């Protein structure tokens, strides 16, 4: 009897937390200080072929090396460190259960499990990972934990498209 009550309460709490995640407003801002619509190619999302990753699942925002990068939304830093392709990277869980991925950073200025806002510096523009020798930029991706199944298509790696949002759609509305 007690087990059923505990399970019901636990399920209610998890469902409440899940729902609240969708209700928190994003308040999206341009992550690269001083960048604007001329700082990125508006056609670069889901571009194929794109190097080792196959399909470009984000946008590259170009800026001078060392330019500050802020969190694009409120969130919690899930991970900051290094990976093979992205070099110095930061993953932030933001509203609507979206994961914001920042790659090729010159430096990381945040720590795991810290709280971020659009005013929080998280790093600087660089050329780490597979961007070594290229023009300094931030690779920025927005992915979702909850698949958007209607986004799937027949393009190369199109089944993955249901887990990625076009960050350019969000950047268009920033200052």
Short mmCIF file of C-alpha atoms in Angstrom, two decimals:
data_model
loop_
_atom_site.label_atom_id
_atom_site.label_comp_id
_atom_site.label_asym_id
_atom_site.label_seq_id
_atom_site.Cartn_x
_atom_site.Cartn_y
_atom_site.Cartn_z
CA UNK A 1 0.00 0.00 0.00
CA UNK A 2 2.74 2.47 0.96
CA UNK A 3 4.73 1.59 -2.16
CA UNK A 4 1.85 2.62 -4.46
CA UNK A 5 1.47 5.93 -2.62
CA UNK A 6 5.20 6.64 -2.87
CA UNK A 7 5.20 5.77 -6.59
CA UNK A 8 2.20 8.04 -7.25
CA UNK A 9 3.83 10.94 -5.38
CA UNK A 10 7.16 10.34 -7.14
CA UNK A 11 5.47 10.22 -10.54
CA UNK A 12 3.60 13.44 -9.77
CA UNK A 13 6.83 15.19 -8.73
CA UNK A 14 8.69 14.05 -11.87
CA UNK A 15 5.81 15.08 -14.13
CA UNK A 16 5.66 18.47 -12.38
CA UNK A 17 9.40 19.06 -12.82
CA UNK A 18 9.18 17.99 -16.48
CA UNK A 19 6.24 20.33 -17.11
CA UNK A 20 7.88 23.27 -15.33
CA UNK A 21 10.91 22.88 -17.61
CA UNK A 22 8.68 23.64 -20.60
CA UNK A 23 7.05 26.64 -18.94
CA UNK A 24 10.24 28.54 -18.06
CA UNK A 25 10.76 31.34 -20.62
CA UNK A 26 13.96 31.17 -22.68
CA UNK A 27 14.86 34.89 -22.86
CA UNK A 28 17.29 34.06 -25.66
CA UNK A 29 20.29 36.35 -26.36
CA UNK A 30 23.23 36.34 -28.79
CA UNK A 31 25.95 34.29 -27.04
CA UNK A 32 28.96 36.06 -28.63
CA UNK A 33 29.52 39.56 -27.34
CA UNK A 34 29.18 42.14 -30.12
CA UNK A 35 28.09 39.59 -32.77
CA UNK A 36 25.19 40.23 -35.14
CA UNK A 37 23.55 38.64 -38.20
CA UNK A 38 26.67 39.33 -40.29
CA UNK A 39 28.78 37.22 -37.88
CA UNK A 40 27.38 33.88 -39.11
CA UNK A 41 26.19 32.18 -42.30
CA UNK A 42 22.35 31.93 -42.17
CA UNK A 43 22.48 28.81 -44.39
CA UNK A 44 24.94 26.76 -42.32
CA UNK A 45 22.53 24.76 -40.14
CA UNK A 46 22.15 21.16 -41.28
CA UNK A 47 24.67 21.74 -44.07
CA UNK A 48 25.95 18.48 -45.60
CA UNK A 49 28.69 17.33 -46.05
CA UNK A 50 30.51 18.92 -43.10
CA UNK A 51 33.86 17.42 -42.14
CA UNK A 52 34.14 14.69 -39.52
CA UNK A 53 30.65 15.31 -38.11
CA UNK A 54 28.93 14.63 -41.46
CA UNK A 55 26.19 17.23 -41.07
CA UNK A 56 26.64 20.66 -39.48
CA UNK A 57 24.17 20.59 -36.60
CA UNK A 58 24.63 24.17 -35.45
CA UNK A 59 25.93 27.56 -36.44
CA UNK A 60 29.42 29.04 -36.39
CA UNK A 61 29.49 32.58 -35.02
CA UNK A 62 32.72 34.29 -36.04
CA UNK A 63 34.49 36.80 -33.81
CA UNK A 64 37.94 37.89 -32.76
CA UNK A 65 39.77 35.30 -30.66
CA UNK A 66 39.22 35.98 -26.97
CA UNK A 67 35.80 37.64 -27.43
CA UNK A 68 33.50 36.89 -24.48
CA UNK A 69 30.82 34.22 -24.81
CA UNK A 70 27.77 34.43 -22.56
CA UNK A 71 25.10 31.82 -21.97
CA UNK A 72 22.32 32.30 -24.54
CA UNK A 73 19.67 31.48 -21.90
CA UNK A 74 19.20 30.81 -18.23
CA UNK A 75 20.35 27.33 -17.31
CA UNK A 76 22.56 24.91 -15.45
CA UNK A 77 26.02 23.94 -16.69
CA UNK A 78 25.93 20.17 -17.16
CA UNK A 79 29.53 19.81 -18.32
CA UNK A 80 32.53 21.91 -19.19
CA UNK A 81 35.78 20.43 -20.39
CA UNK A 82 37.18 18.99 -23.62
CA UNK A 83 36.08 16.65 -26.37
CA UNK A 84 37.73 15.57 -29.63
CA UNK A 85 35.78 17.62 -32.18
CA UNK A 86 34.69 20.59 -30.06
CA UNK A 87 37.89 21.14 -28.10
CA UNK A 88 36.99 23.27 -25.08
CA UNK A 89 33.22 22.87 -24.67
CA UNK A 90 30.35 23.84 -22.38
CA UNK A 91 26.95 22.09 -22.23
CA UNK A 92 24.12 24.04 -20.57
CA UNK A 93 20.64 22.68 -19.83
CA UNK A 94 18.24 25.52 -20.51
CA UNK A 95 14.48 26.04 -20.49
CA UNK A 96 12.24 23.68 -22.45
CA UNK A 97 14.74 20.87 -21.73
CA UNK A 98 17.07 22.16 -24.43
CA UNK A 99 20.81 21.58 -24.30
CA UNK A 100 22.97 24.45 -25.51
CA UNK A 101 26.38 23.32 -26.77
CA UNK A 102 29.24 25.82 -27.04
CA UNK A 103 32.41 24.56 -28.77
CA UNK A 104 35.90 25.63 -29.88
CA UNK A 105 36.33 27.92 -26.87
CA UNK A 106 39.74 29.44 -26.22
CA UNK A 107 39.02 29.43 -22.48
CA UNK A 108 36.24 28.19 -20.22
CA UNK A 109 35.05 30.61 -17.54
CA UNK A 110 32.39 28.55 -15.79
CA UNK A 111 32.14 25.29 -13.88
CA UNK A 112 29.87 22.25 -13.93
CA UNK A 113 26.58 22.62 -12.05
CA UNK A 114 26.79 26.41 -11.90
CA UNK A 115 23.71 28.49 -12.70
CA UNK A 116 23.87 30.70 -15.80
CA UNK A 117 21.96 33.62 -17.25
CA UNK A 118 22.46 35.61 -20.45
CA UNK A 119 24.77 37.88 -18.44
CA UNK A 120 27.00 34.99 -17.32
CA UNK A 121 30.35 34.72 -19.12
CA UNK A 122 31.04 31.06 -19.90
CA UNK A 123 34.18 31.38 -22.01
CA UNK A 124 35.92 33.06 -24.92
CA UNK A 125 35.93 32.51 -28.69
CA UNK A 126 38.76 30.32 -29.91
CA UNK A 127 39.94 27.61 -32.28
CA UNK A 128 40.16 24.49 -30.12
CA UNK A 129 39.25 20.96 -31.24
CA UNK A 130 38.84 20.47 -34.97
CA UNK A 131 38.85 24.28 -35.45
CA UNK A 132 42.63 24.50 -34.98
CA UNK A 133 44.05 26.53 -37.85
CA UNK A 134 40.63 27.94 -38.82
CA UNK A 135 39.11 31.37 -38.26
CA UNK A 136 38.15 31.84 -34.58
CA UNK A 137 34.49 31.14 -33.94
CA UNK A 138 31.94 29.71 -31.54
CA UNK A 139 30.16 26.59 -32.75
CA UNK A 140 26.70 26.81 -31.17
CA UNK A 141 24.13 24.00 -31.19
CA UNK A 142 20.71 23.63 -29.58
CA UNK A 143 19.50 20.08 -29.04
CA UNK A 144 16.49 18.72 -27.23
CA UNK A 145 16.01 15.80 -24.88
CA UNK A 146 12.42 15.43 -26.09
CA UNK A 147 12.46 14.49 -29.80
CA UNK A 148 10.53 16.72 -32.20
CA UNK A 149 9.46 13.80 -34.40
CA UNK A 150 7.79 16.07 -36.98
CA UNK A 151 11.23 17.48 -37.88
CA UNK A 152 12.59 14.16 -39.17
CA UNK A 153 13.27 14.16 -42.90
CA UNK A 154 15.03 12.18 -45.63
CA UNK A 155 18.21 14.26 -45.66
CA UNK A 156 21.52 12.65 -44.67
CA UNK A 157 21.27 11.95 -40.94
CA UNK A 158 17.67 13.31 -41.15
CA UNK A 159 16.51 11.08 -38.30
CA UNK A 160 18.83 13.11 -36.04
CA UNK A 161 17.10 16.32 -37.07
CA UNK A 162 14.33 15.65 -34.55
CA UNK A 163 16.87 16.23 -31.76
CA UNK A 164 18.30 19.52 -33.10
CA UNK A 165 16.83 22.99 -33.41
CA UNK A 166 18.10 25.59 -35.85
CA UNK A 167 19.91 28.14 -33.64
CA UNK A 168 19.74 30.67 -36.50
CA UNK A 169 15.97 30.94 -35.94
CA UNK A 170 16.75 32.08 -32.39
CA UNK A 171 19.68 34.33 -33.36
CA UNK A 172 17.47 36.28 -35.83
CA UNK A 173 15.49 37.65 -32.91
CA UNK A 174 18.48 38.87 -30.86
CA UNK A 175 20.17 42.24 -30.79
#
